mmCIF file of C-alpha atoms and ligand atoms in Angstrom:
data_model
loop_
_atom_site.group_PDB
_atom_site.id
_atom_site.type_symbol
_atom_site.label_atom_id
_atom_site.label_comp_id
_atom_site.label_asym_id
_atom_site.label_seq_id
_atom_site.Cartn_x
_atom_site.Cartn_y
_atom_site.Cartn_z
ATOM 1 C CA MET I 43 -14.224 -24.846 4.592
ATOM 2 C CA LYS I 44 -10.570 -25.039 4.497
ATOM 3 C CA VAL I 45 -8.766 -21.690 2.589
ATOM 4 C CA ALA I 46 -4.741 -21.800 2.076
ATOM 5 C CA SER I 47 -3.303 -17.876 1.571
ATOM 6 C CA ILE I 48 0.011 -17.763 -0.263
ATOM 7 C CA VAL I 49 1.791 -14.323 0.537
ATOM 8 C CA GLY I 50 5.839 -13.715 0.026
ATOM 9 C CA ALA I 51 6.741 -10.308 -0.184
ATOM 10 C CA ARG I 52 5.262 -7.116 1.655
ATOM 11 C CA PRO I 53 2.216 -5.601 0.113
ATOM 12 C CA GLN I 54 0.640 -9.373 0.626
ATOM 13 C CA PHE I 55 0.748 -8.857 3.961
ATOM 14 C CA ILE I 56 -1.084 -6.265 3.589
ATOM 15 C CA LYS I 57 -3.298 -7.422 1.660
ATOM 16 C CA ALA I 58 -4.057 -10.706 3.276
ATOM 17 C CA ALA I 59 -4.448 -9.046 7.299
ATOM 18 C CA PRO I 60 -8.205 -7.939 6.544
ATOM 19 C CA VAL I 61 -9.192 -11.654 4.625
ATOM 20 C CA SER I 62 -7.231 -13.870 6.731
ATOM 21 C CA ARG I 63 -8.500 -12.619 9.654
ATOM 22 C CA GLU I 64 -11.995 -12.444 8.205
ATOM 23 C CA ILE I 65 -11.582 -16.049 7.493
ATOM 24 C CA ARG I 66 -10.519 -17.436 10.566
ATOM 25 C CA ARG I 67 -13.481 -16.220 11.776
ATOM 26 C CA ARG I 68 -15.629 -18.782 10.494
ATOM 27 C CA HIS I 69 -13.013 -20.980 8.700
ATOM 28 C CA THR I 70 -9.724 -22.833 8.950
ATOM 29 C CA GLU I 71 -6.809 -20.798 7.168
ATOM 30 C CA VAL I 72 -3.638 -21.917 6.291
ATOM 31 C CA LEU I 73 -1.220 -19.062 5.778
ATOM 32 C CA ILE I 74 1.840 -20.214 3.409
ATOM 33 C CA HIS I 75 4.842 -17.623 3.240
ATOM 34 C CA THR I 76 7.144 -18.508 -0.142
ATOM 35 C CA GLY I 77 9.847 -16.353 2.249
ATOM 36 C CA GLN I 78 10.323 -14.158 -0.746
ATOM 37 C CA HIS I 79 10.957 -11.662 1.725
ATOM 38 C CA TYR I 80 12.981 -12.200 5.039
ATOM 39 C CA ASP I 81 14.285 -9.082 6.509
ATOM 40 C CA GLU I 82 12.672 -8.244 9.557
ATOM 41 C CA ALA I 83 11.717 -5.390 8.246
ATOM 42 C CA MET I 84 9.819 -6.197 5.130
ATOM 43 C CA SER I 85 8.452 -9.713 6.390
ATOM 44 C CA ASP I 86 7.811 -9.699 10.703
ATOM 45 C CA VAL I 87 7.276 -6.584 11.059
ATOM 46 C CA PHE I 88 4.068 -6.656 9.049
ATOM 47 C CA PHE I 89 2.133 -9.680 11.083
ATOM 48 C CA ARG I 90 3.394 -8.512 14.448
ATOM 49 C CA ASN I 91 1.479 -4.697 13.539
ATOM 50 C CA LEU I 92 -1.488 -6.292 11.514
ATOM 51 C CA GLU I 93 -2.065 -8.861 14.067
ATOM 52 C CA ILE I 94 -1.291 -11.606 11.275
ATOM 53 C CA PRO I 95 -1.517 -14.946 12.629
ATOM 54 C CA SER I 96 2.320 -16.600 12.144
ATOM 55 C CA PRO I 97 2.671 -18.457 8.799
ATOM 56 C CA ASP I 98 1.835 -22.601 9.622
ATOM 57 C CA TYR I 99 4.498 -22.582 6.636
ATOM 58 C CA ASN I 100 7.068 -20.653 6.009
ATOM 59 C CA LEU I 101 8.874 -22.070 2.759
ATOM 60 C CA GLU I 102 12.319 -19.626 2.710
ATOM 61 C CA VAL I 103 12.642 -19.057 -1.014
ATOM 62 C CA GLY I 104 14.867 -16.102 -0.726
ATOM 63 C CA SER I 105 15.472 -13.994 -3.487
ATOM 64 C CA GLY I 106 17.457 -15.224 -6.624
ATOM 65 C CA SER I 107 16.766 -15.001 -11.014
ATOM 66 C CA HIS I 108 13.020 -14.690 -11.555
ATOM 67 C CA ALA I 109 13.215 -18.564 -13.054
ATOM 68 C CA HIS I 110 15.091 -19.275 -10.058
ATOM 69 C CA GLN I 111 13.370 -17.875 -7.706
ATOM 70 C CA THR I 112 9.785 -19.059 -8.919
ATOM 71 C CA GLY I 113 10.682 -22.498 -9.850
ATOM 72 C CA GLU I 114 11.792 -22.902 -5.931
ATOM 73 C CA MET I 115 8.396 -22.127 -4.729
ATOM 74 C CA LEU I 116 6.707 -24.124 -7.308
ATOM 75 C CA ILE I 117 8.249 -27.034 -6.268
ATOM 76 C CA ARG I 118 7.970 -26.252 -2.552
ATOM 77 C CA LEU I 119 4.281 -25.420 -2.859
ATOM 78 C CA GLU I 120 3.248 -28.187 -4.832
ATOM 79 C CA GLU I 121 4.595 -30.420 -1.529
ATOM 80 C CA VAL I 122 2.791 -28.641 1.046
ATOM 81 C CA LEU I 123 -0.870 -27.867 -0.904
ATOM 82 C CA LEU I 124 -1.132 -31.951 -1.467
ATOM 83 C CA ARG I 125 0.080 -32.430 2.223
ATOM 84 C CA VAL I 126 -3.171 -29.040 3.479
ATOM 85 C CA SER I 127 -4.991 -29.903 0.758
ATOM 86 C CA PRO I 128 -7.555 -26.992 0.891
ATOM 87 C CA ASP I 129 -10.929 -26.228 -0.477
ATOM 88 C CA VAL I 130 -9.670 -22.938 -2.381
ATOM 89 C CA VAL I 131 -5.903 -21.276 -2.332
ATOM 90 C CA LEU I 132 -5.750 -17.501 -2.471
ATOM 91 C CA VAL I 133 -3.213 -15.702 -3.986
ATOM 92 C CA TYR I 134 -2.370 -11.760 -3.676
ATOM 93 C CA GLY I 135 -1.401 -8.749 -5.659
ATOM 94 C CA ASP I 136 1.441 -9.648 -8.766
ATOM 95 C CA THR I 137 4.316 -10.745 -7.099
ATOM 96 C CA ASN I 138 6.351 -13.854 -8.484
ATOM 97 C CA SER I 139 4.518 -15.503 -5.005
ATOM 98 C CA THR I 140 1.364 -15.296 -6.551
ATOM 99 C CA LEU I 141 2.694 -16.545 -9.911
ATOM 100 C CA ALA I 142 3.898 -19.332 -8.255
ATOM 101 C CA GLY I 143 0.830 -19.987 -5.893
ATOM 102 C CA ALA I 144 -1.740 -20.075 -9.057
ATOM 103 C CA LEU I 145 0.156 -22.108 -11.222
ATOM 104 C CA ALA I 146 1.298 -25.164 -8.260
ATOM 105 C CA ALA I 147 -2.247 -24.707 -6.856
ATOM 106 C CA ALA I 148 -4.317 -24.779 -11.352
ATOM 107 C CA LYS I 149 -2.181 -27.655 -11.638
ATOM 108 C CA LEU I 150 -3.072 -29.612 -8.656
ATOM 109 C CA HIS I 151 -6.762 -28.825 -9.804
ATOM 110 C CA LEU I 152 -7.393 -26.355 -6.691
ATOM 111 C CA PRO I 153 -9.388 -23.477 -7.304
ATOM 112 C CA VAL I 154 -7.239 -20.484 -6.904
ATOM 113 C CA GLY I 155 -8.750 -17.072 -5.888
ATOM 114 C CA HIS I 156 -6.883 -14.007 -7.368
ATOM 115 C CA VAL I 157 -7.258 -11.089 -4.549
ATOM 116 C CA GLU I 158 -6.625 -7.679 -6.637
ATOM 117 C CA ALA I 159 -7.368 -9.305 -10.207
ATOM 118 C CA GLY I 160 -7.817 -8.042 -13.048
ATOM 119 C CA LEU I 161 -4.626 -5.079 -13.418
ATOM 120 C CA ARG I 162 -3.114 -4.115 -16.164
ATOM 121 C CA SER I 163 -0.088 -1.330 -16.811
ATOM 122 C CA PHE I 164 -0.055 -3.192 -20.870
ATOM 123 C CA ASN I 165 3.665 -2.995 -19.578
ATOM 124 C CA ARG I 166 5.375 -6.099 -20.542
ATOM 125 C CA THR I 167 8.860 -5.422 -19.521
ATOM 126 C CA MET I 168 7.433 -5.112 -16.010
ATOM 127 C CA PRO I 169 7.870 -8.706 -13.798
ATOM 128 C CA GLU I 170 4.523 -7.416 -12.657
ATOM 129 C CA GLU I 171 2.195 -7.405 -15.876
ATOM 130 C CA LEU I 172 2.876 -10.944 -16.692
ATOM 131 C CA ASN I 173 2.545 -12.703 -13.020
ATOM 132 C CA ARG I 174 -0.771 -10.711 -12.921
ATOM 133 C CA ILE I 175 -1.980 -12.052 -16.878
ATOM 134 C CA VAL I 176 -0.942 -15.944 -16.164
ATOM 135 C CA ALA I 177 -2.707 -15.643 -12.558
ATOM 136 C CA ASP I 178 -5.765 -14.140 -13.755
ATOM 137 C CA HIS I 179 -6.236 -16.784 -16.614
ATOM 138 C CA LEU I 180 -5.870 -19.373 -13.699
ATOM 139 C CA ALA I 181 -7.891 -18.109 -11.190
ATOM 140 C CA ALA I 182 -11.202 -19.611 -10.782
ATOM 141 C CA LEU I 183 -12.266 -16.563 -8.350
ATOM 142 C CA LEU I 184 -11.147 -12.750 -9.456
ATOM 143 C CA PHE I 185 -11.512 -10.273 -7.056
ATOM 144 C CA CYS I 186 -10.919 -6.919 -8.847
ATOM 145 C CA PRO I 187 -10.371 -3.782 -6.085
ATOM 146 C CA THR I 188 -11.279 -1.405 -9.587
ATOM 147 C CA GLN I 189 -14.085 -1.653 -12.337
ATOM 148 C CA THR I 190 -11.736 -0.966 -14.231
ATOM 149 C CA ALA I 191 -9.796 -3.988 -13.405
ATOM 150 C CA VAL I 192 -13.226 -5.995 -14.279
ATOM 151 C CA ASP I 193 -13.254 -4.506 -17.826
ATOM 152 C CA ASN I 194 -9.698 -5.290 -17.979
ATOM 153 C CA LEU I 195 -10.444 -9.277 -17.944
ATOM 154 C CA LYS I 196 -13.689 -8.131 -20.482
ATOM 155 C CA ARG I 197 -10.885 -7.263 -23.037
ATOM 156 C CA GLU I 198 -8.880 -10.682 -22.361
ATOM 157 C CA GLY I 199 -12.270 -12.755 -22.365
ATOM 158 C CA ILE I 200 -12.238 -13.157 -18.690
ATOM 159 C CA GLU I 201 -15.647 -12.709 -17.503
ATOM 160 C CA LYS I 202 -16.323 -16.333 -15.148
ATOM 161 C CA GLY I 203 -15.832 -15.604 -11.259
ATOM 162 C CA VAL I 204 -15.418 -12.027 -11.792
ATOM 163 C CA HIS I 205 -16.032 -9.853 -8.597
ATOM 164 C CA LEU I 206 -15.814 -6.447 -7.543
ATOM 165 C CA VAL I 207 -15.300 -6.216 -4.344
ATOM 166 C CA GLY I 208 -13.264 -2.985 -3.461
ATOM 167 C CA ASP I 209 -9.868 -3.039 -2.529
ATOM 168 C CA VAL I 210 -8.522 -4.476 0.607
ATOM 169 C CA MET I 211 -6.076 -2.042 0.773
ATOM 170 C CA TYR I 212 -8.619 0.121 1.464
ATOM 171 C CA ASP I 213 -10.091 -2.018 3.658
ATOM 172 C CA VAL I 214 -6.458 -2.302 5.888
ATOM 173 C CA ALA I 215 -5.692 2.088 5.986
ATOM 174 C CA LEU I 216 -9.458 2.521 7.043
ATOM 175 C CA ALA I 217 -8.498 -0.362 9.553
ATOM 176 C CA ASN I 218 -5.450 1.264 10.891
ATOM 177 C CA ALA I 219 -5.149 5.121 9.905
ATOM 178 C CA GLN I 220 -6.229 5.564 14.232
ATOM 179 C CA GLU I 221 -3.089 3.775 15.525
ATOM 180 C CA ALA I 222 -0.307 5.273 12.606
ATOM 181 C CA ARG I 223 -1.640 8.301 14.530
ATOM 182 C CA LYS I 224 -0.521 7.974 17.334
ATOM 183 C CA ARG I 225 2.862 7.480 15.942
ATOM 184 C CA ASP I 226 5.806 9.576 16.889
ATOM 185 C CA ILE I 227 8.233 8.845 13.685
ATOM 186 C CA ILE I 228 7.973 12.379 12.429
ATOM 187 C CA ARG I 229 8.817 13.782 16.261
ATOM 188 C CA ARG I 230 11.808 11.056 16.095
ATOM 189 C CA LEU I 231 12.866 12.153 12.290
ATOM 190 C CA GLY I 232 13.159 15.631 13.491
ATOM 191 C CA LEU I 233 9.936 16.394 10.587
ATOM 192 C CA GLU I 234 7.177 18.945 10.471
ATOM 193 C CA PRO I 235 3.545 17.662 9.291
ATOM 194 C CA LYS I 236 3.413 18.591 6.126
ATOM 195 C CA GLY I 237 7.112 19.587 6.127
ATOM 196 C CA TYR I 238 8.528 16.847 3.664
ATOM 197 C CA VAL I 239 7.748 14.912 0.280
ATOM 198 C CA LEU I 240 7.792 11.321 1.514
ATOM 199 C CA ALA I 241 9.778 9.079 -0.906
ATOM 200 C CA THR I 242 9.731 5.313 -2.389
ATOM 201 C CA VAL I 243 11.440 3.796 -4.714
ATOM 202 C CA HIS I 244 12.604 0.014 -6.008
ATOM 203 C CA ARG I 245 11.316 -0.703 -9.256
ATOM 204 C CA PRO I 246 13.942 -2.928 -11.130
ATOM 205 C CA ALA I 247 13.412 -0.411 -14.494
ATOM 206 C CA ASN I 248 14.363 2.370 -12.054
ATOM 207 C CA VAL I 249 16.762 1.338 -9.799
ATOM 208 C CA ASP I 250 18.674 -1.756 -11.489
ATOM 209 C CA GLU I 251 19.887 1.186 -14.279
ATOM 210 C CA LYS I 252 22.225 3.348 -13.068
ATOM 211 C CA VAL I 253 21.250 6.584 -15.286
ATOM 212 C CA SER I 254 17.356 6.661 -13.692
ATOM 213 C CA LEU I 255 18.315 5.565 -10.178
ATOM 214 C CA GLU I 256 20.957 9.135 -10.475
ATOM 215 C CA SER I 257 17.796 10.689 -12.224
ATOM 216 C CA VAL I 258 15.511 10.210 -9.447
ATOM 217 C CA LEU I 259 17.884 10.967 -6.878
ATOM 218 C CA ARG I 260 18.885 14.782 -7.998
ATOM 219 C CA ALA I 261 15.736 15.476 -8.762
ATOM 220 C CA PHE I 262 15.310 14.300 -4.368
ATOM 221 C CA ALA I 263 18.423 16.371 -4.313
ATOM 222 C CA GLY I 264 17.549 19.694 -5.697
ATOM 223 C CA CYS I 265 13.526 19.815 -5.102
ATOM 224 C CA GLY I 266 14.052 21.835 -2.207
ATOM 225 C CA GLU I 267 12.052 20.171 -0.007
ATOM 226 C CA THR I 268 13.410 17.656 2.294
ATOM 227 C CA VAL I 269 12.358 13.762 1.237
ATOM 228 C CA VAL I 270 12.285 11.040 3.696
ATOM 229 C CA PHE I 271 13.019 8.039 1.906
ATOM 230 C CA PRO I 272 12.277 4.924 3.027
ATOM 231 C CA VAL I 273 15.161 2.421 1.637
ATOM 232 C CA HIS I 274 13.782 -1.134 -0.485
ATOM 233 C CA PRO I 275 16.830 -3.399 0.494
ATOM 234 C CA ARG I 276 16.684 -3.598 -3.630
ATOM 235 C CA THR I 277 17.517 0.243 -4.167
ATOM 236 C CA ARG I 278 19.781 0.049 -0.731
ATOM 237 C CA LYS I 279 21.839 -2.564 -3.085
ATOM 238 C CA MET I 280 21.499 -0.452 -6.205
ATOM 239 C CA ILE I 281 22.452 2.410 -4.051
ATOM 240 C CA LYS I 282 25.947 1.384 -3.097
ATOM 241 C CA GLN I 283 26.860 -0.673 -6.483
ATOM 242 C CA PHE I 284 26.459 2.451 -7.840
ATOM 243 C CA GLY I 285 28.124 4.397 -5.439
ATOM 244 C CA LEU I 286 24.764 6.831 -5.595
ATOM 245 C CA ALA I 287 24.546 7.679 -1.468
ATOM 246 C CA GLU I 288 27.630 10.353 -1.032
ATOM 247 C CA GLY I 289 26.552 12.892 -2.943
ATOM 248 C CA LEU I 290 23.409 13.248 -1.791
ATOM 249 C CA PRO I 291 22.049 16.990 0.766
ATOM 250 C CA PRO I 292 20.887 16.417 4.234
ATOM 251 C CA THR I 293 17.529 16.888 2.730
ATOM 252 C CA VAL I 294 17.572 13.899 1.568
ATOM 253 C CA VAL I 295 16.805 11.536 4.555
ATOM 254 C CA LEU I 296 17.740 7.642 3.250
ATOM 255 C CA ILE I 297 15.991 5.485 6.013
ATOM 256 C CA GLU I 298 15.601 1.931 6.741
ATOM 257 C CA PRO I 299 11.849 0.630 5.592
ATOM 258 C CA VAL I 300 9.923 1.135 8.222
ATOM 259 C CA ASP I 301 6.394 -0.471 9.276
ATOM 260 C CA TYR I 302 2.991 -0.493 8.832
ATOM 261 C CA LEU I 303 2.208 2.063 10.831
ATOM 262 C CA ASP I 304 5.162 4.016 10.755
ATOM 263 C CA PHE I 305 4.617 4.266 7.058
ATOM 264 C CA LEU I 306 1.067 5.515 7.391
ATOM 265 C CA ALA I 307 2.039 7.531 9.498
ATOM 266 C CA LEU I 308 4.744 9.429 8.018
ATOM 267 C CA LEU I 309 1.733 9.173 4.464
ATOM 268 C CA MET I 310 -0.732 11.063 6.324
ATOM 269 C CA GLU I 311 1.622 14.050 7.136
ATOM 270 C CA ALA I 312 3.186 14.711 3.961
ATOM 271 C CA LYS I 313 3.507 16.958 1.703
ATOM 272 C CA LYS I 314 3.487 14.794 -1.229
ATOM 273 C CA VAL I 315 4.724 11.526 -1.991
ATOM 274 C CA ALA I 316 6.924 10.859 -4.626
ATOM 275 C CA THR I 317 6.818 6.866 -5.461
ATOM 276 C CA ASP I 318 6.684 3.789 -7.594
ATOM 277 C CA SER I 319 5.275 1.615 -5.771
ATOM 278 C CA GLY I 320 1.473 0.644 -6.210
ATOM 279 C CA GLY I 321 0.609 0.552 -3.324
ATOM 280 C CA VAL I 322 2.085 3.804 -2.146
ATOM 281 C CA GLN I 323 -0.001 5.386 -5.180
ATOM 282 C CA LYS I 324 -3.475 4.105 -3.587
ATOM 283 C CA GLU I 325 -2.362 4.967 0.494
ATOM 284 C CA ALA I 326 -1.690 8.291 -1.144
ATOM 285 C CA TYR I 327 -5.333 8.904 -2.709
ATOM 286 C CA PHE I 328 -6.589 7.441 0.301
ATOM 287 C CA PHE I 329 -5.707 10.052 2.327
ATOM 288 C CA GLY I 330 -5.763 12.777 0.059
ATOM 289 C CA ILE I 331 -2.098 13.080 -0.323
ATOM 290 C CA PRO I 332 -0.941 14.567 -3.764
ATOM 291 C CA CYS I 333 1.045 11.364 -6.048
ATOM 292 C CA VAL I 334 4.082 11.803 -8.094
ATOM 293 C CA THR I 335 4.454 8.532 -9.828
ATOM 294 C CA LEU I 336 7.888 7.748 -11.602
ATOM 295 C CA ARG I 337 6.859 5.426 -13.837
ATOM 296 C CA ASP I 338 5.747 6.348 -17.332
ATOM 297 C CA GLU I 339 2.161 4.534 -17.008
ATOM 298 C CA THR I 340 0.703 3.238 -13.856
ATOM 299 C CA GLU I 341 -2.486 0.713 -13.258
ATOM 300 C CA TRP I 342 -4.657 3.009 -10.937
ATOM 301 C CA MET I 343 -5.691 4.874 -13.565
ATOM 302 C CA GLU I 344 -8.679 5.958 -11.466
ATOM 303 C CA THR I 345 -6.027 8.053 -9.104
ATOM 304 C CA VAL I 346 -4.859 10.568 -12.474
ATOM 305 C CA GLU I 347 -8.584 10.550 -13.324
ATOM 306 C CA ASP I 348 -9.470 11.890 -10.295
ATOM 307 C CA GLY I 349 -6.788 14.276 -10.496
ATOM 308 C CA TRP I 350 -4.691 13.453 -7.284
ATOM 309 C CA ASN I 351 -1.697 11.463 -9.607
ATOM 310 C CA ALA I 352 0.755 12.623 -11.642
ATOM 311 C CA VAL I 353 2.736 10.250 -13.843
ATOM 312 C CA VAL I 354 6.020 11.607 -15.049
ATOM 313 C CA GLY I 355 8.287 9.351 -15.334
ATOM 314 C CA THR I 356 12.134 10.126 -13.848
ATOM 315 C CA ASP I 357 13.373 12.294 -15.541
ATOM 316 C CA THR I 358 14.787 15.030 -13.007
ATOM 317 C CA LYS I 359 13.567 17.806 -14.239
ATOM 318 C CA ASP I 360 9.754 16.435 -14.475
ATOM 319 C CA VAL I 361 10.171 14.797 -11.139
ATOM 320 C CA VAL I 362 10.953 18.854 -9.782
ATOM 321 C CA ASP I 363 8.627 20.259 -11.469
ATOM 322 C CA ALA I 364 5.711 17.841 -10.081
ATOM 323 C CA ILE I 365 7.323 17.476 -6.666
ATOM 324 C CA ARG I 366 6.985 21.702 -6.798
ATOM 325 C CA ASN I 367 3.975 22.637 -8.998
ATOM 326 C CA PHE I 368 1.387 19.192 -9.000
ATOM 327 C CA ASN I 369 -0.825 20.979 -6.534
ATOM 328 C CA PRO I 370 -4.417 19.151 -6.981
ATOM 329 C CA HIS I 371 -6.963 19.811 -4.647
ATOM 330 C CA GLY I 372 -10.740 18.130 -5.044
ATOM 331 C CA THR I 373 -13.083 15.767 -3.983
ATOM 332 C CA LYS I 374 -12.581 11.891 -4.947
ATOM 333 C CA SER I 375 -14.671 9.578 -6.128
ATOM 334 C CA LYS I 376 -14.804 6.248 -3.964
ATOM 335 C CA SER I 377 -13.251 4.074 -7.095
ATOM 336 C CA PHE I 378 -12.359 1.928 -4.381
ATOM 337 C CA GLY I 379 -14.507 0.449 -2.254
ATOM 338 C CA ASP I 380 -15.587 0.787 1.359
ATOM 339 C CA GLY I 381 -13.832 -0.750 3.654
ATOM 340 C CA HIS I 382 -15.203 -3.789 3.274
ATOM 341 C CA ALA I 383 -13.912 -5.646 0.444
ATOM 342 C CA ALA I 384 -12.079 -8.671 2.698
ATOM 343 C CA GLU I 385 -15.893 -9.976 3.536
ATOM 344 C CA ARG I 386 -16.986 -9.997 0.309
ATOM 345 C CA ILE I 387 -14.615 -12.244 -0.884
ATOM 346 C CA VAL I 388 -15.113 -14.418 2.280
ATOM 347 C CA LYS I 389 -18.558 -14.103 1.161
ATOM 348 C CA LEU I 390 -18.271 -15.222 -2.393
ATOM 349 C CA LEU I 391 -14.878 -18.022 -1.563
ATOM 350 C CA GLU I 392 -17.995 -19.923 0.917
ATOM 351 C CA ALA I 393 -20.794 -19.518 -1.887
ATOM 352 C CA PHE I 394 -18.228 -20.844 -4.434
ATOM 353 C CA ALA I 395 -17.056 -23.393 -1.925
HETATM 354 C C1 UD1 T 144 9.004 -7.284 -4.886
HETATM 355 C C2 UD1 T 144 7.759 -8.074 -5.919
HETATM 356 C C3 UD1 T 144 7.531 -6.221 -6.901
HETATM 357 C C4 UD1 T 144 7.279 -6.102 -5.295
HETATM 358 C C5 UD1 T 144 7.709 -5.925 -4.610
HETATM 359 C C6 UD1 T 144 7.090 -4.976 -2.783
HETATM 360 C C7 UD1 T 144 8.517 -9.941 -8.247
HETATM 361 C C8 UD1 T 144 9.076 -10.109 -9.367
HETATM 362 N N1 UD1 T 144 8.883 -8.460 -7.374
HETATM 363 O O1 UD1 T 144 10.054 -7.135 -5.310
HETATM 364 O O2 UD1 T 144 6.295 -7.014 -7.474
HETATM 365 O O3 UD1 T 144 6.571 -5.101 -5.594
HETATM 366 O O4 UD1 T 144 8.568 -6.794 -4.067
HETATM 367 O O5 UD1 T 144 8.262 -4.383 -1.970
HETATM 368 O O6 UD1 T 144 7.676 -10.072 -7.164
HETATM 369 N N2 UD1 T 144 15.713 -8.313 -0.180
HETATM 370 C C9 UD1 T 144 16.654 -8.179 0.789
HETATM 371 N N3 UD1 T 144 15.305 -8.812 1.959
HETATM 372 C C10 UD1 T 144 14.302 -9.112 1.427
HETATM 373 C C11 UD1 T 144 13.730 -9.337 0.408
HETATM 374 C C12 UD1 T 144 14.788 -8.712 -0.608
HETATM 375 O O7 UD1 T 144 17.618 -7.612 0.590
HETATM 376 O O8 UD1 T 144 13.677 -9.419 2.583
HETATM 377 C C13 UD1 T 144 17.085 -8.062 -1.732
HETATM 378 C C14 UD1 T 144 17.609 -8.832 -2.110
HETATM 379 O O9 UD1 T 144 19.092 -8.668 -2.706
HETATM 380 C C15 UD1 T 144 16.754 -9.130 -3.252
HETATM 381 C C16 UD1 T 144 16.101 -7.902 -3.916
HETATM 382 O O10 UD1 T 144 16.147 -7.279 -2.630
HETATM 383 O O11 UD1 T 144 17.469 -9.493 -4.643
HETATM 384 C C17 UD1 T 144 15.147 -8.278 -4.986
HETATM 385 O O12 UD1 T 144 14.151 -8.754 -3.633
HETATM 386 P P1 UD1 T 144 12.526 -9.769 -4.611
HETATM 387 O O13 UD1 T 144 11.583 -10.216 -4.050
HETATM 388 O O14 UD1 T 144 13.135 -10.623 -5.597
HETATM 389 O O15 UD1 T 144 11.981 -8.488 -5.279
HETATM 390 P P2 UD1 T 144 11.349 -6.885 -5.127
HETATM 391 O O16 UD1 T 144 12.443 -5.496 -5.724
HETATM 392 O O17 UD1 T 144 11.767 -7.298 -4.036
HETATM 393 N N1 UDP T 145 5.237 0.225 3.078
HETATM 394 C C1 UDP T 145 5.377 0.295 4.382
HETATM 395 N N2 UDP T 145 6.837 0.310 4.735
HETATM 396 C C2 UDP T 145 7.943 1.358 4.136
HETATM 397 C C3 UDP T 145 7.600 1.047 2.714
HETATM 398 C C4 UDP T 145 6.040 0.824 2.060
HETATM 399 O O1 UDP T 145 4.951 -0.436 5.409
HETATM 400 O O2 UDP T 145 8.944 1.190 4.262
HETATM 401 C C5 UDP T 145 3.570 -0.367 2.670
HETATM 402 C C6 UDP T 145 3.082 0.683 2.087
HETATM 403 O O3 UDP T 145 2.010 1.041 3.328
HETATM 404 C C7 UDP T 145 2.593 -0.094 1.316
HETATM 405 C C8 UDP T 145 3.140 -0.831 0.718
HETATM 406 O O4 UDP T 145 4.701 -1.315 1.388
HETATM 407 O O5 UDP T 145 0.915 -0.383 1.756
HETATM 408 C C9 UDP T 145 3.463 -1.344 -0.571
HETATM 409 O O6 UDP T 145 4.340 -2.423 -0.502
HETATM 410 P P1 UDP T 145 5.880 -2.329 -1.347
HETATM 411 O O7 UDP T 145 5.552 -0.546 -2.616
HETATM 412 O O8 UDP T 145 6.667 -2.961 -1.414
HETATM 413 O O9 UDP T 145 5.263 -3.005 -3.446
HETATM 414 P P2 UDP T 145 4.276 -2.898 -4.607
HETATM 415 O O10 UDP T 145 2.710 -2.190 -3.244
HETATM 416 O O11 UDP T 145 4.632 -1.642 -5.554
HETATM 417 O O12 UDP T 145 3.915 -3.702 -4.956
#
């Protein structure tokens, strides 16, 4: 079986790692990087960290408006897919690389497998929501991480090719937790275990508007905790553009994006997490770290139902209140599988091909 895997953005390198490893045990994988993320800290480090082979193709599409970026990807992906002629094309998550990959492949009549299918926020102003809906409706195989995802697809009339496999991000987190514990980033940053909040913010709705970005930063500054904040390049650009860095106290520690192992190391010893990231909400849940979600809704309802995720939006007072007072405890249900999602995906691909 020849599988073409299409990745392009940070969370996709992480999701593809266990699947790629499993494919390569018995089959051929052609790895295609669209070039959506290209900074060393947003791309190359993950290939090294997670021992992902170098991409066979890097389409170097780079940044741009949605139409420009997606359009360039479509043009370049079509050419590569025609040359590679895979048995199946795998796309991951919900970025513009996912959308372009699914569309380019489906138009060439190549079967598409969507890893992390069925997620919905029910908020169509999020670019990811549009990408997911299109990718799911084009896919022949839909690999769902949760029962919620399966149910979402059913509501849209998609039942054929749907498989509940568990979450590949759980596979990666489990496989790398031990290695992450050896990292010394907490000491290097002068932090105490359980003595800080770990924050990430990058959703356009939160960072592209001065009001919401300022509101979140004000909460970090005023919550009474040290807040370690690896800053996504989109966010760094906007903090600079709005001139918001100057007013921040030293308790808000802005750092460059870190690699996956350092991120897990920071996460596992954090007192709490404050984030608008999809992946980080789940990782907080996996490791039992209370998560304050800086959005009005989440795709990962299991984390909320289990009481470990407080979805509070971006209002300064609400964020401060949650950082100070959200103290969940109790057991977590196993809603994200058993750490063997990648194996299931490859078995299903084999049965399909
Ligand atoms: C993208 C995904 C989002 C995902 C996120 C993961 C889409 C529509 N969005 O958002 O779903 O959660 O990745 O991190 O696909 N930039 C750099 N260097 C880089 C990459 C980006 O400086 O290596 C800057 C550029 O100014 C760029 C901006 O970040 O314009 C946004 O990058 P882009 O890939 O368009 O969207 P993300 O916000 O990263
Ligand atoms: N991550 C990382 N370094 C960072 C911030 C995040 O390695 O500085 C990892 C994190 O562990 C998670 C993934 O990036 O696995 C989440 O990606 P991101 O928040 O960019 O995208 P989203 O999940 O929201 O699509």
